[in-house]
Amino acid sequence: MANGVYKNGCKKNISVLVISTLIGGGISSLVKSGTETNLPPRVIGEISPPAANIDAWLGWLGFNSHSLDYVYQGVNLPGAVILYHWVFSFIFAFIYILISAITPKIRVGYGVIYGVFITLLMHGILIPALGFRHPSYLHGKTGWLLNLNGYEFWSEMIGHICWSFSIEISLIATLALMAKPIKGYWAQ
């Protein structure tokens, strides 16, 4: 019997991981895109770090940041960059949800700390270290976090906080859906 409980518990945990990743990855990608629409992180005409990354790493295959561009209602959209953000949202949602099962402290602040950490890691260290951020306003200098203007810094910080919060909310919703059904006036 204990073995059956373990198998069912393990199956349920995997279900939570998969469902939360799919919901959280999809929603968080849309949330991050939405924050960048309202708070653009870059000056018009600058290449985004994902586009620079795609060009550098996949260009030799004949694939670049414009390979998947498409037109939607007369607007040109960078399909490869959008796909890149989607993939990363699913990967980082998976990591957050997996770590939350092992170390629930990651969930402090409803995922906000995770969003701050990802901003500092990606935009403060990794992207500039790989040479994928040279803002035009820095006249050739590398875009380390401390060099970024306030517009870019706050766009990325607010965007990642909303992004990670939406992953946590997706996890909460999945856990609630997989628990006993809520009945009555919700206060029972």
PDB file of C-alpha atoms in Angstrom:
ATOM      1  CA  MET A   1       0.000   0.000   0.000  1.00  0.00           C
ATOM      2  CA  ALA A   2       2.790   2.412   0.832  1.00  0.00           C
ATOM      3  CA  ASN A   3       4.263   1.689  -2.587  1.00  0.00           C
ATOM      4  CA  GLY A   4       0.916   2.528  -4.248  1.00  0.00           C
ATOM      5  CA  VAL A   5       0.721   5.813  -2.340  1.00  0.00           C
ATOM      6  CA  TYR A   6       4.270   6.672  -3.432  1.00  0.00           C
ATOM      7  CA  LYS A   7       3.487   5.878  -7.071  1.00  0.00           C
ATOM      8  CA  ASN A   8       0.300   7.976  -7.020  1.00  0.00           C
ATOM      9  CA  GLY A   9       2.082  10.836  -5.235  1.00  0.00           C
ATOM     10  CA  CYS A  10       4.954  10.736  -7.699  1.00  0.00           C
ATOM     11  CA  LYS A  11       2.536  10.692 -10.631  1.00  0.00           C
ATOM     12  CA  LYS A  12       0.646  13.661  -9.172  1.00  0.00           C
ATOM     13  CA  ASN A  13       3.901  15.592  -8.610  1.00  0.00           C
ATOM     14  CA  ILE A  14       4.948  15.020 -12.205  1.00  0.00           C
ATOM     15  CA  SER A  15       1.500  16.149 -13.344  1.00  0.00           C
ATOM     16  CA  VAL A  16       1.829  19.345 -11.297  1.00  0.00           C
ATOM     17  CA  LEU A  17       5.285  19.958 -12.781  1.00  0.00           C
ATOM     18  CA  VAL A  18       4.148  19.416 -16.378  1.00  0.00           C
ATOM     19  CA  ILE A  19       0.822  21.278 -16.170  1.00  0.00           C
ATOM     20  CA  SER A  20       2.294  24.208 -14.226  1.00  0.00           C
ATOM     21  CA  THR A  21       5.195  24.470 -16.673  1.00  0.00           C
ATOM     22  CA  LEU A  22       2.878  24.526 -19.678  1.00  0.00           C
ATOM     23  CA  ILE A  23       0.490  27.066 -18.157  1.00  0.00           C
ATOM     24  CA  GLY A  24       3.183  29.129 -16.442  1.00  0.00           C
ATOM     25  CA  GLY A  25       5.514  29.112 -19.448  1.00  0.00           C
ATOM     26  CA  GLY A  26       2.774  30.214 -21.846  1.00  0.00           C
ATOM     27  CA  ILE A  27       1.248  32.882 -19.641  1.00  0.00           C
ATOM     28  CA  SER A  28       4.586  34.248 -18.416  1.00  0.00           C
ATOM     29  CA  SER A  29       5.835  34.645 -21.983  1.00  0.00           C
ATOM     30  CA  LEU A  30       2.794  36.736 -22.829  1.00  0.00           C
ATOM     31  CA  VAL A  31       3.212  38.735 -19.621  1.00  0.00           C
ATOM     32  CA  LYS A  32       6.876  39.515 -20.402  1.00  0.00           C
ATOM     33  CA  SER A  33       5.968  40.559 -23.953  1.00  0.00           C
ATOM     34  CA  GLY A  34       3.236  42.777 -22.556  1.00  0.00           C
ATOM     35  CA  THR A  35       5.560  44.551 -20.158  1.00  0.00           C
ATOM     36  CA  GLU A  36       8.064  45.193 -22.950  1.00  0.00           C
ATOM     37  CA  THR A  37       5.284  46.654 -25.078  1.00  0.00           C
ATOM     38  CA  ASN A  38       4.365  49.093 -22.298  1.00  0.00           C
ATOM     39  CA  LEU A  39       7.939  49.696 -21.088  1.00  0.00           C
ATOM     40  CA  PRO A  40      10.289  49.163 -24.063  1.00  0.00           C
ATOM     41  CA  PRO A  41      13.727  48.191 -22.757  1.00  0.00           C
ATOM     42  CA  ARG A  42      15.667  49.346 -25.800  1.00  0.00           C
ATOM     43  CA  VAL A  43      16.002  52.433 -27.948  1.00  0.00           C
ATOM     44  CA  ILE A  44      14.378  52.159 -31.398  1.00  0.00           C
ATOM     45  CA  GLY A  45      16.674  50.433 -33.863  1.00  0.00           C
ATOM     46  CA  GLU A  46      18.769  48.547 -31.302  1.00  0.00           C
ATOM     47  CA  ILE A  47      19.094  44.810 -31.683  1.00  0.00           C
ATOM     48  CA  SER A  48      17.672  42.843 -28.757  1.00  0.00           C
ATOM     49  CA  PRO A  49      19.951  40.433 -26.867  1.00  0.00           C
ATOM     50  CA  PRO A  50      17.929  37.408 -28.092  1.00  0.00           C
ATOM     51  CA  ALA A  51      18.272  38.579 -31.711  1.00  0.00           C
ATOM     52  CA  ALA A  52      22.022  39.106 -31.302  1.00  0.00           C
ATOM     53  CA  ASN A  53      22.254  35.697 -29.633  1.00  0.00           C
ATOM     54  CA  ILE A  54      20.348  33.949 -32.434  1.00  0.00           C
ATOM     55  CA  ASP A  55      22.474  35.655 -35.106  1.00  0.00           C
ATOM     56  CA  ALA A  56      25.734  34.732 -33.372  1.00  0.00           C
ATOM     57  CA  TRP A  57      24.912  31.154 -32.486  1.00  0.00           C
ATOM     58  CA  LEU A  58      22.726  30.035 -35.394  1.00  0.00           C
ATOM     59  CA  GLY A  59      23.913  32.264 -38.235  1.00  0.00           C
ATOM     60  CA  TRP A  60      26.370  29.664 -39.485  1.00  0.00           C
ATOM     61  CA  LEU A  61      23.374  27.368 -40.100  1.00  0.00           C
ATOM     62  CA  GLY A  62      21.730  29.997 -42.285  1.00  0.00           C
ATOM     63  CA  PHE A  63      19.203  30.755 -39.539  1.00  0.00           C
ATOM     64  CA  ASN A  64      19.047  34.273 -38.148  1.00  0.00           C
ATOM     65  CA  SER A  65      16.849  36.533 -36.043  1.00  0.00           C
ATOM     66  CA  HIS A  66      14.677  37.321 -39.088  1.00  0.00           C
ATOM     67  CA  SER A  67      14.267  33.755 -40.378  1.00  0.00           C
ATOM     68  CA  LEU A  68      10.813  33.344 -38.813  1.00  0.00           C
ATOM     69  CA  ASP A  69       9.528  36.922 -39.213  1.00  0.00           C
ATOM     70  CA  TYR A  70       5.840  37.139 -40.007  1.00  0.00           C
ATOM     71  CA  VAL A  71       3.208  39.785 -40.637  1.00  0.00           C
ATOM     72  CA  TYR A  72       0.152  40.004 -38.400  1.00  0.00           C
ATOM     73  CA  GLN A  73      -2.421  42.672 -39.236  1.00  0.00           C
ATOM     74  CA  GLY A  74       0.170  44.627 -41.176  1.00  0.00           C
ATOM     75  CA  VAL A  75       2.751  44.532 -38.367  1.00  0.00           C
ATOM     76  CA  ASN A  76       6.110  42.839 -38.951  1.00  0.00           C
ATOM     77  CA  LEU A  77       6.953  40.584 -36.011  1.00  0.00           C
ATOM     78  CA  PRO A  78      10.300  38.912 -35.225  1.00  0.00           C
ATOM     79  CA  GLY A  79       9.185  35.281 -35.053  1.00  0.00           C
ATOM     80  CA  ALA A  80      12.581  33.833 -34.070  1.00  0.00           C
ATOM     81  CA  VAL A  81      12.947  36.292 -31.181  1.00  0.00           C
ATOM     82  CA  ILE A  82       9.389  35.606 -30.020  1.00  0.00           C
ATOM     83  CA  LEU A  83      10.025  31.840 -30.185  1.00  0.00           C
ATOM     84  CA  TYR A  84      13.287  32.352 -28.254  1.00  0.00           C
ATOM     85  CA  HIS A  85      11.421  34.178 -25.462  1.00  0.00           C
ATOM     86  CA  TRP A  86       8.731  31.479 -25.394  1.00  0.00           C
ATOM     87  CA  VAL A  87      11.306  28.686 -25.083  1.00  0.00           C
ATOM     88  CA  PHE A  88      13.128  30.497 -22.290  1.00  0.00           C
ATOM     89  CA  SER A  89       9.849  31.154 -20.472  1.00  0.00           C
ATOM     90  CA  PHE A  90       9.028  27.447 -20.525  1.00  0.00           C
ATOM     91  CA  ILE A  91      12.557  26.490 -19.423  1.00  0.00           C
ATOM     92  CA  PHE A  92      12.657  28.998 -16.562  1.00  0.00           C
ATOM     93  CA  ALA A  93       9.085  28.126 -15.507  1.00  0.00           C
ATOM     94  CA  PHE A  94      10.118  24.457 -15.365  1.00  0.00           C
ATOM     95  CA  ILE A  95      13.213  25.334 -13.281  1.00  0.00           C
ATOM     96  CA  TYR A  96      11.195  27.507 -10.870  1.00  0.00           C
ATOM     97  CA  ILE A  97       8.480  24.882 -10.378  1.00  0.00           C
ATOM     98  CA  LEU A  98      10.986  22.035  -9.988  1.00  0.00           C
ATOM     99  CA  ILE A  99      13.039  23.984  -7.430  1.00  0.00           C
ATOM    100  CA  SER A 100       9.854  24.984  -5.576  1.00  0.00           C
ATOM    101  CA  ALA A 101       9.108  21.293  -5.002  1.00  0.00           C
ATOM    102  CA  ILE A 102      12.581  20.754  -3.530  1.00  0.00           C
ATOM    103  CA  THR A 103      13.087  24.123  -1.818  1.00  0.00           C
ATOM    104  CA  PRO A 104       9.786  25.937  -1.264  1.00  0.00           C
ATOM    105  CA  LYS A 105      11.670  29.039  -0.064  1.00  0.00           C
ATOM    106  CA  ILE A 106      12.066  30.025  -3.732  1.00  0.00           C
ATOM    107  CA  ARG A 107       8.366  30.904  -3.593  1.00  0.00           C
ATOM    108  CA  VAL A 108       8.943  33.730  -1.092  1.00  0.00           C
ATOM    109  CA  GLY A 109       7.226  36.864  -2.347  1.00  0.00           C
ATOM    110  CA  TYR A 110       5.145  34.859  -4.837  1.00  0.00           C
ATOM    111  CA  GLY A 111       8.119  34.367  -7.151  1.00  0.00           C
ATOM    112  CA  VAL A 112       9.222  38.013  -7.112  1.00  0.00           C
ATOM    113  CA  ILE A 113      12.663  37.118  -5.707  1.00  0.00           C
ATOM    114  CA  TYR A 114      13.111  34.655  -8.588  1.00  0.00           C
ATOM    115  CA  GLY A 115      12.290  37.423 -11.093  1.00  0.00           C
ATOM    116  CA  VAL A 116      14.824  39.764  -9.496  1.00  0.00           C
ATOM    117  CA  PHE A 117      17.429  36.958  -9.497  1.00  0.00           C
ATOM    118  CA  ILE A 118      16.814  36.164 -13.192  1.00  0.00           C
ATOM    119  CA  THR A 119      17.114  39.867 -14.103  1.00  0.00           C
ATOM    120  CA  LEU A 120      20.406  40.182 -12.240  1.00  0.00           C
ATOM    121  CA  LEU A 121      21.736  36.910 -13.645  1.00  0.00           C
ATOM    122  CA  MET A 122      20.690  37.355 -17.267  1.00  0.00           C
ATOM    123  CA  HIS A 123      20.758  41.114 -17.852  1.00  0.00           C
ATOM    124  CA  GLY A 124      23.345  41.964 -15.229  1.00  0.00           C
ATOM    125  CA  ILE A 125      25.910  39.229 -15.846  1.00  0.00           C
ATOM    126  CA  LEU A 126      25.295  36.650 -18.587  1.00  0.00           C
ATOM    127  CA  ILE A 127      24.064  38.762 -21.529  1.00  0.00           C
ATOM    128  CA  PRO A 128      26.796  41.410 -21.189  1.00  0.00           C
ATOM    129  CA  ALA A 129      29.484  38.774 -20.455  1.00  0.00           C
ATOM    130  CA  LEU A 130      28.608  37.007 -23.712  1.00  0.00           C
ATOM    131  CA  GLY A 131      28.830  40.356 -25.549  1.00  0.00           C
ATOM    132  CA  PHE A 132      25.158  40.589 -26.511  1.00  0.00           C
ATOM    133  CA  ARG A 133      24.389  44.023 -25.075  1.00  0.00           C
ATOM    134  CA  HIS A 134      26.010  47.245 -26.250  1.00  0.00           C
ATOM    135  CA  PRO A 135      23.346  49.968 -25.883  1.00  0.00           C
ATOM    136  CA  SER A 136      23.657  52.857 -28.311  1.00  0.00           C
ATOM    137  CA  TYR A 137      23.544  55.331 -25.421  1.00  0.00           C
ATOM    138  CA  LEU A 138      26.762  53.784 -23.992  1.00  0.00           C
ATOM    139  CA  HIS A 139      28.766  54.525 -27.177  1.00  0.00           C
ATOM    140  CA  GLY A 140      30.282  51.047 -27.527  1.00  0.00           C
ATOM    141  CA  LYS A 141      30.574  50.146 -23.844  1.00  0.00           C
ATOM    142  CA  THR A 142      29.176  46.837 -22.632  1.00  0.00           C
ATOM    143  CA  GLY A 143      25.702  47.003 -21.123  1.00  0.00           C
ATOM    144  CA  TRP A 144      26.474  45.729 -17.639  1.00  0.00           C
ATOM    145  CA  LEU A 145      23.576  46.206 -15.252  1.00  0.00           C
ATOM    146  CA  LEU A 146      25.142  49.238 -13.575  1.00  0.00           C
ATOM    147  CA  ASN A 147      25.699  50.882 -16.994  1.00  0.00           C
ATOM    148  CA  LEU A 148      22.100  50.555 -18.184  1.00  0.00           C
ATOM    149  CA  ASN A 149      19.883  53.608 -18.207  1.00  0.00           C
ATOM    150  CA  GLY A 150      16.885  53.625 -15.866  1.00  0.00           C
ATOM    151  CA  TYR A 151      14.422  52.932 -18.669  1.00  0.00           C
ATOM    152  CA  GLU A 152      16.093  49.664 -19.635  1.00  0.00           C
ATOM    153  CA  PHE A 153      16.845  48.623 -16.052  1.00  0.00           C
ATOM    154  CA  TRP A 154      13.280  49.154 -14.803  1.00  0.00           C
ATOM    155  CA  SER A 155      11.742  47.641 -17.933  1.00  0.00           C
ATOM    156  CA  GLU A 156      13.680  44.428 -17.421  1.00  0.00           C
ATOM    157  CA  MET A 157      13.221  44.390 -13.628  1.00  0.00           C
ATOM    158  CA  ILE A 158       9.458  45.060 -13.700  1.00  0.00           C
ATOM    159  CA  GLY A 159       9.018  42.695 -16.647  1.00  0.00           C
ATOM    160  CA  HIS A 160      10.787  39.825 -14.901  1.00  0.00           C
ATOM    161  CA  ILE A 161       8.963  40.435 -11.621  1.00  0.00           C
ATOM    162  CA  CYS A 162       5.573  40.269 -13.397  1.00  0.00           C
ATOM    163  CA  TRP A 163       6.829  37.291 -15.436  1.00  0.00           C
ATOM    164  CA  SER A 164       7.930  35.273 -12.389  1.00  0.00           C
ATOM    165  CA  PHE A 165       4.820  36.254 -10.419  1.00  0.00           C
ATOM    166  CA  SER A 166       2.678  34.837 -13.244  1.00  0.00           C
ATOM    167  CA  ILE A 167       4.616  31.546 -13.051  1.00  0.00           C
ATOM    168  CA  GLU A 168       3.868  31.358  -9.307  1.00  0.00           C
ATOM    169  CA  ILE A 169       0.182  32.152  -9.872  1.00  0.00           C
ATOM    170  CA  SER A 170       0.085  29.388 -12.492  1.00  0.00           C
ATOM    171  CA  LEU A 171       1.589  26.982  -9.981  1.00  0.00           C
ATOM    172  CA  ILE A 172      -0.956  28.020  -7.339  1.00  0.00           C
ATOM    173  CA  ALA A 173      -3.805  27.552  -9.833  1.00  0.00           C
ATOM    174  CA  THR A 174      -2.533  24.110 -10.839  1.00  0.00           C
ATOM    175  CA  LEU A 175      -2.175  23.021  -7.209  1.00  0.00           C
ATOM    176  CA  ALA A 176      -5.705  24.279  -6.490  1.00  0.00           C
ATOM    177  CA  LEU A 177      -7.164  22.514  -9.538  1.00  0.00           C
ATOM    178  CA  MET A 178      -5.504  19.240  -8.594  1.00  0.00           C
ATOM    179  CA  ALA A 179      -6.663  19.435  -4.960  1.00  0.00           C
ATOM    180  CA  LYS A 180     -10.175  18.885  -3.712  1.00  0.00           C
ATOM    181  CA  PRO A 181     -12.746  20.987  -5.550  1.00  0.00           C
ATOM    182  CA  ILE A 182     -13.785  24.303  -4.015  1.00  0.00           C
ATOM    183  CA  LYS A 183     -17.454  24.391  -3.112  1.00  0.00           C
ATOM    184  CA  GLY A 184     -19.949  26.927  -1.847  1.00  0.00           C
ATOM    185  CA  TYR A 185     -19.094  30.535  -1.261  1.00  0.00           C
ATOM    186  CA  TRP A 186     -15.310  29.861  -1.174  1.00  0.00           C
ATOM    187  CA  ALA A 187     -15.141  30.600   2.568  1.00  0.00           C
ATOM    188  CA  GLN A 188     -16.083  27.148   3.783  1.00  0.00           C
TER     189      GLN A 188
END
